[in-house]
Structures are given as C-alpha cells and as structure tokens.
C-alpha cells in the first residue's frame, strides 16, 4: 500500500472523502449510496468511482458504501490512525496563524516545533509550540524524528532553508512560499500559494457559466 501510485488529483480528493465520512460517522449514519456520497462531497460520481478503483472494490453494487468500513480504510491510507509530527519554519504572520490553527485538534497532525531567526520570536511559545532558533533545526528535527515541515519563510530564504531541511532528513515540505523550491527526488513538495488560489477563484468568477455554479474546483 505504501508504494501505491495514485494520480495527484485523486490523492488531493482523499481528505475530502475522509472528512465527509467522519461527518457521516459522527451523525450515526451506517451506510450511504454512491449518489448521496457524490452529492455530499460535491464530486462527480464517475470521478469518485475512478478514484476508488485505485484501491480495489470499496463499495457494493446496489448497496453503496459501508460508512465505518470506508472510514477505516481512508484513515489508514491517510495515516490518520497515527500521529504525524510536523515542524514549521518562519513564524511570521502566516506561520503564526498556522501555529494557532491547531491542526491537531481535528486530525492526527501535530506541530511539535517551530523555527525562526528573529530574536523577537525565538524562545517564545505559541499555542504550546516552542519557537527554536534556526541553528537548532537539524538537532531538533532529528531528536524529535520530524520528517514533515511547513515552510512559511520569506521568498528569498526559501531555497536556503529548504537545503537545510533536506540536510536534516526532511521528506515532505508544505511550501507556502511562492518559490518553486528545488529538492531531490526523494523529497515531496506540496505547494500552497494562497494568492494564486484566490486569483484562480476570481478567474472562475469572471468566466463562469451557469452549469458551473455550485461546483468545486480542484
Ligand atoms: P508572512 O505573512 O508571509 O508570514 P511576514 O511579513 O510576517 O510575512 P516574512 O518577512 O515573510 O514575515 O517572514 C516570515 C518569518 O520568517 C519571519 O518571522 C522571519 O523572521 C522568518 N525568517 C526569515 N528568514 C528566515 C530564515 N532564513 N529562517 C527562518 N526563518 C526566517
């Protein structure tokens, strides 16, 4: 399962499916038809069938999906059955907001350490997360066995910090900087550019047709 290759677009939809299944399970729903599921996640039923086909047979024809079974399956796939430790580098406005966002309240993602070069922020604690000087990066990441990092440094520092992350053994970077960072093939980067997401939304607003209303764009 760990080596399974699935399309990136599919991988991006898995958390949506997982979150919706959690809502269903919390509401005590035991079973859901594929069309209800599609309506709930606002994804085309054919796309869902194609996504699910990467994992074998997940539903039964004429029955739909067993909520608990499917939830358990995605929990495992998304590693939500174990805590993933994460660090954040760059405690500016965005970094600060993400530390306060507290991923761990709803998910098994825990930000365990933050790093910065600014003496004004180094040594402080934000929502129980200690801000270390950047010089402590390698030491702390290795000591705490952290392999995933959220990068919220200024654009100019993005590559230098990335190189330090790689040297410290980081395997996954959530890159909030607008820079396309260079990493070796063993490291996975997820780029999150809030400005371009907003620009895309504005583009769709200005070019929408009636049949696009109420749809989700990936
Ligand atoms: P943003 O809203 O993007 O977070 P900001 O104005 O709050 O912007 P930036 O100048 O983008 O702050 O810097 C973000 C944080 O990154 C700051 O706290 C800054 O001290 C820190 N920073 C800058 N360079 C480095 C670096 N090389 N390593 C670690 N942190 C850095």
mmCIF file of C-alpha atoms and ligand atoms in Angstrom:
data_model
loop_
_atom_site.group_PDB
_atom_site.id
_atom_site.type_symbol
_atom_site.label_atom_id
_atom_site.label_comp_id
_atom_site.label_asym_id
_atom_site.label_seq_id
_atom_site.Cartn_x
_atom_site.Cartn_y
_atom_site.Cartn_z
ATOM 1 C CA UNK A 1 0.000 0.000 0.000
ATOM 2 C CA UNK A 2 2.850 2.382 0.839
ATOM 3 C CA UNK A 3 4.240 2.148 -2.679
ATOM 4 C CA UNK A 4 0.866 2.553 -4.358
ATOM 5 C CA UNK A 5 0.941 5.120 -7.162
ATOM 6 C CA UNK A 6 -2.252 7.109 -7.496
ATOM 7 C CA UNK A 7 -2.846 10.276 -9.538
ATOM 8 C CA UNK A 8 -2.162 13.508 -7.692
ATOM 9 C CA UNK A 9 -5.710 14.748 -8.340
ATOM 10 C CA UNK A 10 -7.067 11.594 -6.693
ATOM 11 C CA UNK A 11 -4.722 11.996 -3.727
ATOM 12 C CA UNK A 12 -5.974 15.559 -3.265
ATOM 13 C CA UNK A 13 -9.581 14.356 -3.070
ATOM 14 C CA UNK A 14 -8.952 11.635 -0.477
ATOM 15 C CA UNK A 15 -9.021 14.047 2.504
ATOM 16 C CA UNK A 16 -12.346 15.412 1.215
ATOM 17 C CA UNK A 17 -13.799 11.906 1.189
ATOM 18 C CA UNK A 18 -12.293 11.200 4.597
ATOM 19 C CA UNK A 19 -13.670 14.381 6.172
ATOM 20 C CA UNK A 20 -17.148 13.725 4.830
ATOM 21 C CA UNK A 21 -17.079 10.125 6.092
ATOM 22 C CA UNK A 22 -16.179 11.459 9.523
ATOM 23 C CA UNK A 23 -19.224 13.728 9.444
ATOM 24 C CA UNK A 24 -21.437 10.790 8.434
ATOM 25 C CA UNK A 25 -19.995 8.550 11.138
ATOM 26 C CA UNK A 26 -20.426 11.275 13.785
ATOM 27 C CA UNK A 27 -24.053 11.597 12.715
ATOM 28 C CA UNK A 28 -24.500 7.848 13.228
ATOM 29 C CA UNK A 29 -25.018 7.026 9.547
ATOM 30 C CA UNK A 30 -24.112 3.412 8.792
ATOM 31 C CA UNK A 31 -24.422 3.301 5.046
ATOM 32 C CA UNK A 32 -24.571 5.693 2.088
ATOM 33 C CA UNK A 33 -25.471 5.271 -1.551
ATOM 34 C CA UNK A 34 -22.850 6.266 -4.104
ATOM 35 C CA UNK A 35 -25.064 9.060 -5.470
ATOM 36 C CA UNK A 36 -25.650 10.517 -1.980
ATOM 37 C CA UNK A 37 -21.946 10.313 -1.310
ATOM 38 C CA UNK A 38 -21.188 12.140 -4.568
ATOM 39 C CA UNK A 39 -23.696 14.862 -3.699
ATOM 40 C CA UNK A 40 -22.225 15.200 -0.202
ATOM 41 C CA UNK A 41 -18.641 15.671 -1.332
ATOM 42 C CA UNK A 42 -19.691 17.597 -4.455
ATOM 43 C CA UNK A 43 -17.556 15.429 -6.724
ATOM 44 C CA UNK A 44 -18.821 13.835 -9.904
ATOM 45 C CA UNK A 45 -19.845 10.144 -9.278
ATOM 46 C CA UNK A 46 -17.675 8.952 -12.182
ATOM 47 C CA UNK A 47 -14.655 10.688 -10.692
ATOM 48 C CA UNK A 48 -15.336 9.036 -7.335
ATOM 49 C CA UNK A 49 -15.630 5.595 -8.973
ATOM 50 C CA UNK A 50 -12.354 6.198 -10.792
ATOM 51 C CA UNK A 51 -10.652 7.387 -7.590
ATOM 52 C CA UNK A 52 -11.914 4.414 -5.609
ATOM 53 C CA UNK A 53 -10.937 1.950 -8.356
ATOM 54 C CA UNK A 54 -7.283 2.572 -7.455
ATOM 55 C CA UNK A 55 -7.927 0.835 -4.156
ATOM 56 C CA UNK A 56 -9.885 -2.189 -5.389
ATOM 57 C CA UNK A 57 -13.562 -2.691 -4.570
ATOM 58 C CA UNK A 58 -14.706 -0.330 -1.866
ATOM 59 C CA UNK A 59 -18.471 -0.387 -2.285
ATOM 60 C CA UNK A 60 -21.060 -2.981 -3.197
ATOM 61 C CA UNK A 61 -23.288 -2.646 -6.236
ATOM 62 C CA UNK A 62 -26.817 -1.841 -5.134
ATOM 63 C CA UNK A 63 -25.719 -1.275 -1.537
ATOM 64 C CA UNK A 64 -23.457 1.753 -1.686
ATOM 65 C CA UNK A 65 -20.774 2.201 0.933
ATOM 66 C CA UNK A 66 -20.458 1.000 4.487
ATOM 67 C CA UNK A 67 -19.502 4.223 6.298
ATOM 68 C CA UNK A 68 -17.422 2.589 9.069
ATOM 69 C CA UNK A 69 -15.522 0.339 6.623
ATOM 70 C CA UNK A 70 -14.749 3.174 4.230
ATOM 71 C CA UNK A 71 -13.765 5.498 7.067
ATOM 72 C CA UNK A 72 -11.374 2.904 8.491
ATOM 73 C CA UNK A 73 -9.893 2.386 5.037
ATOM 74 C CA UNK A 74 -9.206 6.096 4.397
ATOM 75 C CA UNK A 75 -7.983 6.589 7.952
ATOM 76 C CA UNK A 76 -5.265 4.064 7.259
ATOM 77 C CA UNK A 77 -4.462 5.363 3.771
ATOM 78 C CA UNK A 78 -4.174 8.941 5.062
ATOM 79 C CA UNK A 79 -2.152 7.784 8.084
ATOM 80 C CA UNK A 80 -4.761 9.318 10.370
ATOM 81 C CA UNK A 81 -4.517 6.225 12.551
ATOM 82 C CA UNK A 82 -1.188 7.553 13.833
ATOM 83 C CA UNK A 83 0.145 10.985 14.760
ATOM 84 C CA UNK A 84 2.366 12.667 12.177
ATOM 85 C CA UNK A 85 4.771 15.127 13.755
ATOM 86 C CA UNK A 86 5.315 18.349 11.825
ATOM 87 C CA UNK A 87 7.573 21.391 12.236
ATOM 88 C CA UNK A 88 7.085 24.932 10.943
ATOM 89 C CA UNK A 89 9.853 27.262 9.779
ATOM 90 C CA UNK A 90 9.150 31.009 9.603
ATOM 91 C CA UNK A 91 6.901 32.340 12.356
ATOM 92 C CA UNK A 92 5.696 35.497 10.553
ATOM 93 C CA UNK A 93 2.025 36.366 10.051
ATOM 94 C CA UNK A 94 1.197 33.213 8.141
ATOM 95 C CA UNK A 95 3.364 30.916 10.260
ATOM 96 C CA UNK A 96 1.820 32.347 13.402
ATOM 97 C CA UNK A 97 -1.684 31.795 12.056
ATOM 98 C CA UNK A 98 -0.902 28.188 11.162
ATOM 99 C CA UNK A 99 0.519 27.520 14.624
ATOM 100 C CA UNK A 100 -2.683 28.885 16.111
ATOM 101 C CA UNK A 101 -4.783 26.931 13.619
ATOM 102 C CA UNK A 102 -4.025 23.820 15.577
ATOM 103 C CA UNK A 103 -4.218 21.014 13.045
ATOM 104 C CA UNK A 104 -4.060 18.537 15.895
ATOM 105 C CA UNK A 105 -7.483 19.372 17.289
ATOM 106 C CA UNK A 106 -9.284 17.587 14.475
ATOM 107 C CA UNK A 107 -6.605 15.462 12.894
ATOM 108 C CA UNK A 108 -3.660 13.354 13.813
ATOM 109 C CA UNK A 109 -1.252 16.017 12.701
ATOM 110 C CA UNK A 110 0.783 17.662 15.447
ATOM 111 C CA UNK A 111 3.058 20.665 15.013
ATOM 112 C CA UNK A 112 5.772 19.881 17.532
ATOM 113 C CA UNK A 113 8.344 22.625 16.901
ATOM 114 C CA UNK A 114 8.742 25.972 15.146
ATOM 115 C CA UNK A 115 11.889 27.769 13.983
ATOM 116 C CA UNK A 116 12.806 31.354 13.159
ATOM 117 C CA UNK A 117 15.819 33.667 13.021
ATOM 118 C CA UNK A 118 14.128 36.684 14.593
ATOM 119 C CA UNK A 119 15.226 37.096 18.249
ATOM 120 C CA UNK A 120 11.837 38.683 18.968
ATOM 121 C CA UNK A 121 10.052 35.402 18.323
ATOM 122 C CA UNK A 122 12.726 32.809 19.156
ATOM 123 C CA UNK A 123 12.223 31.402 22.634
ATOM 124 C CA UNK A 124 8.506 32.191 22.721
ATOM 125 C CA UNK A 125 5.764 29.580 22.862
ATOM 126 C CA UNK A 126 2.733 29.774 20.607
ATOM 127 C CA UNK A 127 -0.155 27.503 21.490
ATOM 128 C CA UNK A 128 2.240 25.206 23.389
ATOM 129 C CA UNK A 129 4.657 25.091 20.456
ATOM 130 C CA UNK A 130 8.178 26.262 21.223
ATOM 131 C CA UNK A 131 9.936 28.541 18.721
ATOM 132 C CA UNK A 132 13.585 27.479 18.379
ATOM 133 C CA UNK A 133 16.418 29.394 16.681
ATOM 134 C CA UNK A 134 17.136 28.139 13.169
ATOM 135 C CA UNK A 135 20.523 26.928 14.397
ATOM 136 C CA UNK A 136 18.617 24.250 16.352
ATOM 137 C CA UNK A 137 16.868 22.939 13.202
ATOM 138 C CA UNK A 138 18.900 19.826 12.491
ATOM 139 C CA UNK A 139 19.228 18.903 16.159
ATOM 140 C CA UNK A 140 15.507 19.230 16.982
ATOM 141 C CA UNK A 141 14.184 17.614 13.801
ATOM 142 C CA UNK A 142 16.415 14.615 14.302
ATOM 143 C CA UNK A 143 15.805 14.383 18.046
ATOM 144 C CA UNK A 144 12.032 14.565 17.578
ATOM 145 C CA UNK A 145 12.086 12.415 14.394
ATOM 146 C CA UNK A 146 10.194 15.067 12.405
ATOM 147 C CA UNK A 147 10.080 14.424 8.653
ATOM 148 C CA UNK A 148 7.418 16.913 7.570
ATOM 149 C CA UNK A 149 7.860 20.689 7.553
ATOM 150 C CA UNK A 150 5.614 23.643 6.811
ATOM 151 C CA UNK A 151 7.664 26.375 5.119
ATOM 152 C CA UNK A 152 6.486 29.947 5.743
ATOM 153 C CA UNK A 153 9.738 31.911 5.406
ATOM 154 C CA UNK A 154 10.107 34.885 3.023
ATOM 155 C CA UNK A 155 10.611 34.018 -0.646
ATOM 156 C CA UNK A 156 14.295 34.995 -0.562
ATOM 157 C CA UNK A 157 15.062 32.490 2.202
ATOM 158 C CA UNK A 158 13.033 29.597 0.747
ATOM 159 C CA UNK A 159 15.812 27.675 -1.034
ATOM 160 C CA UNK A 160 18.470 28.148 1.655
ATOM 161 C CA UNK A 161 16.100 26.893 4.342
ATOM 162 C CA UNK A 162 14.977 24.026 2.063
ATOM 163 C CA UNK A 163 18.596 22.908 1.692
ATOM 164 C CA UNK A 164 18.921 22.886 5.469
ATOM 165 C CA UNK A 165 15.701 20.875 5.791
ATOM 166 C CA UNK A 166 16.970 18.286 3.333
ATOM 167 C CA UNK A 167 20.266 18.051 5.209
ATOM 168 C CA UNK A 168 18.234 17.422 8.374
ATOM 169 C CA UNK A 169 16.452 14.461 6.742
ATOM 170 C CA UNK A 170 13.070 16.086 5.973
ATOM 171 C CA UNK A 171 10.985 14.078 3.483
ATOM 172 C CA UNK A 172 7.948 16.290 2.930
ATOM 173 C CA UNK A 173 7.618 20.062 2.639
ATOM 174 C CA UNK A 174 4.419 22.049 2.567
ATOM 175 C CA UNK A 175 5.676 25.100 0.727
ATOM 176 C CA UNK A 176 3.713 28.288 1.361
ATOM 177 C CA UNK A 177 6.340 30.459 -0.345
ATOM 178 C CA UNK A 178 5.786 31.482 -3.985
ATOM 179 C CA UNK A 179 9.202 29.980 -4.860
ATOM 180 C CA UNK A 180 9.336 26.618 -6.641
ATOM 181 C CA UNK A 181 11.950 25.060 -4.383
ATOM 182 C CA UNK A 182 14.488 22.535 -5.681
ATOM 183 C CA UNK A 183 14.551 19.235 -3.853
ATOM 184 C CA UNK A 184 15.954 15.767 -4.563
ATOM 185 C CA UNK A 185 13.544 13.171 -5.999
ATOM 186 C CA UNK A 186 13.153 11.546 -2.576
ATOM 187 C CA UNK A 187 11.543 14.673 -1.094
ATOM 188 C CA UNK A 188 7.911 15.530 -1.766
ATOM 189 C CA UNK A 189 6.767 19.143 -2.006
ATOM 190 C CA UNK A 190 3.190 20.322 -1.762
ATOM 191 C CA UNK A 191 2.947 23.924 -2.969
ATOM 192 C CA UNK A 192 0.276 26.092 -1.392
ATOM 193 C CA UNK A 193 0.024 29.544 -2.877
ATOM 194 C CA UNK A 194 -2.861 31.387 -1.283
ATOM 195 C CA UNK A 195 -2.575 34.337 -3.677
ATOM 196 C CA UNK A 196 -2.822 32.169 -6.773
ATOM 197 C CA UNK A 197 -5.728 30.196 -5.246
ATOM 198 C CA UNK A 198 -7.572 33.486 -4.801
ATOM 199 C CA UNK A 199 -6.634 34.597 -8.327
ATOM 200 C CA UNK A 200 -7.988 31.299 -9.670
ATOM 201 C CA UNK A 201 -11.246 31.825 -7.790
ATOM 202 C CA UNK A 202 -11.540 35.335 -9.207
ATOM 203 C CA UNK A 203 -10.816 33.979 -12.692
ATOM 204 C CA UNK A 204 -13.639 31.418 -12.352
ATOM 205 C CA UNK A 205 -15.974 34.088 -11.002
ATOM 206 C CA UNK A 206 -15.351 36.157 -14.101
ATOM 207 C CA UNK A 207 -15.613 33.269 -16.557
ATOM 208 C CA UNK A 208 -18.362 31.185 -15.065
ATOM 209 C CA UNK A 209 -21.165 29.641 -16.978
ATOM 210 C CA UNK A 210 -24.473 28.700 -15.378
ATOM 211 C CA UNK A 211 -23.675 24.968 -15.220
ATOM 212 C CA UNK A 212 -20.518 25.662 -13.209
ATOM 213 C CA UNK A 213 -22.376 27.170 -10.277
ATOM 214 C CA UNK A 214 -22.117 25.262 -7.028
ATOM 215 C CA UNK A 215 -19.208 23.139 -8.214
ATOM 216 C CA UNK A 216 -15.871 22.651 -6.508
ATOM 217 C CA UNK A 217 -12.710 23.443 -8.395
ATOM 218 C CA UNK A 218 -9.570 21.453 -7.732
HETATM 219 P P1 LIG B 1 4.099 36.346 6.098
HETATM 220 O O1 LIG B 1 2.737 36.903 6.198
HETATM 221 O O2 LIG B 1 4.465 35.822 4.731
HETATM 222 O O3 LIG B 1 4.380 35.329 7.165
HETATM 223 P P2 LIG B 1 5.672 38.395 7.406
HETATM 224 O O4 LIG B 1 5.759 39.800 6.972
HETATM 225 O O5 LIG B 1 5.001 38.118 8.701
HETATM 226 O O6 LIG B 1 5.059 37.587 6.212
HETATM 227 P P3 LIG B 1 8.154 37.426 6.419
HETATM 228 O O7 LIG B 1 9.094 38.552 6.166
HETATM 229 O O8 LIG B 1 7.506 36.754 5.255
HETATM 230 O O9 LIG B 1 7.107 37.822 7.525
HETATM 231 O O10 LIG B 1 8.916 36.331 7.263
HETATM 232 C C1 LIG B 1 8.248 35.239 7.831
HETATM 233 C C2 LIG B 1 9.038 34.763 9.026
HETATM 234 O O11 LIG B 1 10.191 34.071 8.552
HETATM 235 C C3 LIG B 1 9.556 35.884 9.921
HETATM 236 O O12 LIG B 1 9.195 35.601 11.268
HETATM 237 C C4 LIG B 1 11.053 35.884 9.708
HETATM 238 O O13 LIG B 1 11.757 36.234 10.885
HETATM 239 C C5 LIG B 1 11.300 34.432 9.355
HETATM 240 N N1 LIG B 1 12.524 34.209 8.587
HETATM 241 C C6 LIG B 1 13.136 34.996 7.697
HETATM 242 N N2 LIG B 1 14.219 34.401 7.184
HETATM 243 C C7 LIG B 1 14.305 33.205 7.792
HETATM 244 C C8 LIG B 1 15.221 32.124 7.720
HETATM 245 N N3 LIG B 1 16.267 32.138 6.907
HETATM 246 N N4 LIG B 1 14.975 31.050 8.507
HETATM 247 C C9 LIG B 1 13.925 31.012 9.336
HETATM 248 N N5 LIG B 1 13.028 31.983 9.447
HETATM 249 C C10 LIG B 1 13.223 33.077 8.691
#
